[in-house]
Amino acid sequence: MVKQPNLENETQSLEYETVLRELKKELTPRGLKYHIESYGCQMNAHDSEKIAGLLTEMGFSAAENKEGADLLLFNTCCVREHAEKRVFGNIGALKKKKEANPGLMIGVCGCMMQQADVAPRLMRRFPFVNFVIGTNNLHELPLIMQRVLQGERPVGVSAQDKAPIVEGLPALRAPGVSASVNIMYGCDNYCSYCIVPYVRGRERSREKTAILDEVRELAQNGYSEITLLGQNVNSYCGGGAAFANLLRYVNDIDGIKRIRFMTSHPKDLSDELIEALGELPAVCCHLHLPVQSGSDAILTQMNRRYTRSHYLNLVEKLRAKKPELELTTDIIVGFPGETEQDFEDTLLLMKQVGFSAAFTFMYSPRTGTKAASLPGQIDEKTKKDRLLRLNALQEEQTRQTNQKYIGKVEEVLVEGSDNRRDTPMIYGRLSCFKMVYFPGNPDKIGQYLPVRILEAHANTLLGEMAT
């Protein structure tokens, strides 16, 4: 059955439906296969699910690996400094493969293609690439593929300030019980180091009814753990109580057992959301709250719009409402102008908060962001040294926070199996996002199981099924 997205007018909808029908009629008998190589965040991973859904409706099927694919699609990310080099290198390596198989189709999409001049530069440098499509043009993929099959090399990238929200796109999700749902797109924060607003556009929130309809459909199909996605979920529909209210509606949907969300910006973390975290049984006992730095001076330079004391006050409120809550964070070291004292302030904040995990990065300049031109750029040696010290502290804190679970029986959602050990193991996460390994068979994947925690290691817990 062809899914019909809510395009802008009847003419566009008719064109979409006609093209999709023609493609399916042409491509299905040919048995063409696709492979998507996805980089970056969960937003990109969910975009890849939509791309896979569209390709399936066109008549493609998934290849077991890229060697068996007739269409290779790179879903790119541009957040990190060397992302472009990596993607360009991987694409360049396909030149001989394309020469040996001229019928191989190669496409590139994702955030990197929204950067100024990247898409046309890529098409000039790699004339064997068949097409490029932007983050907010995914609904145009059938039209793009039609042109590719006619021998064209289309570039479908639109201006971010005119990006629509197109509902109803199919998504081919991985089997299991966990699924992601976008609640908004884009970002209005313009942190001085971040490229996202320039490639994903300004904030646009989905209608509550569309989100809830999608979650209900997922629940009916057996998905019980939902992750709500947005660059800043706390500013959904303008911020305030809106996101907390959305959580309450999702919490009440039959079949939804766990709710996760990311990412939360501290400046928009409302009292209503803190209340919801403490009250709603389906909302997981985990919050990812990026702090980025423990120095007020650096936070100002980053344009984060909160202070160290504001962040610590939020932590105090959160733990008063939900004492068992596990906090994880993002931290950047070596931001332009960061002094040794600024870095020490970050280490002190980490000790005060006691994060259960942290995603840590050395600052890397992104072309087009304000921070790239700031004075006081930090040398690589200093950045690496600070990152090592930061990680050493976090590893010790993670080990300490893991200790408190020893002897407890906790519910684990089984995600996969690991046969590399002497004893076959399965693994999954607690509500608090801690990973647990324990003996078991792969037929338990997708189940919620009671597990007694026996050992705590640096990044994981070991246990056994409780009877």
XYZ file of N, CA and C in Angstrom, residues 27 30-35 55 59-66 68-72 104-105:
69
model
N 10.802 -0.906 -11.189
C 11.942 -1.386 -10.422
C 11.732 -2.744 -9.768
N 13.064 -5.793 -11.484
C 14.518 -5.790 -11.663
C 15.254 -6.272 -10.413
N 14.545 -6.348 -9.279
C 15.153 -6.862 -8.060
C 16.313 -6.028 -7.550
N 16.226 -4.706 -7.696
C 17.320 -3.828 -7.284
C 17.406 -3.743 -5.754
N 18.639 -3.622 -5.270
C 18.870 -3.567 -3.825
C 19.595 -2.273 -3.457
N 19.352 -1.815 -2.231
C 19.988 -0.585 -1.743
C 20.781 -0.870 -0.474
N 21.742 0.010 -0.203
C 22.478 -0.012 1.059
C 22.689 1.429 1.495
N 12.475 3.979 -0.401
C 13.088 3.096 -1.399
C 12.316 1.782 -1.507
N 10.183 -0.028 -4.858
C 10.456 -1.338 -5.432
C 11.840 -1.870 -5.137
N 12.661 -1.130 -4.387
C 13.969 -1.628 -3.960
C 13.789 -2.568 -2.768
N 14.810 -3.376 -2.512
C 14.881 -4.147 -1.279
C 16.267 -3.945 -0.673
N 16.399 -4.236 0.609
C 17.662 -3.997 1.303
C 18.695 -5.048 0.940
N 19.927 -4.609 0.686
C 21.036 -5.519 0.442
C 21.629 -5.959 1.777
N 22.186 -7.156 1.817
C 22.812 -7.626 3.049
C 24.063 -6.823 3.376
N 24.739 -6.330 2.350
C 25.924 -5.497 2.531
C 26.084 -4.605 1.308
N 27.031 -3.660 1.379
C 27.158 -2.696 0.285
C 27.679 -3.342 -0.995
N 26.601 -5.980 -2.305
C 25.484 -6.524 -3.062
C 24.451 -5.488 -3.464
N 24.782 -4.197 -3.344
C 23.802 -3.137 -3.591
C 23.886 -2.588 -5.010
N 22.728 -2.232 -5.548
C 22.651 -1.515 -6.827
C 22.585 -0.012 -6.602
N 22.220 0.388 -5.388
C 22.179 1.795 -4.998
C 22.892 1.949 -3.663
N 23.934 2.765 -3.639
C 24.640 3.099 -2.410
C 24.292 4.531 -2.034
N 25.837 0.926 -11.297
C 25.746 1.210 -9.863
C 25.327 2.662 -9.642
N 24.328 2.876 -8.823
C 23.865 4.232 -8.505
C 24.422 4.655 -7.157
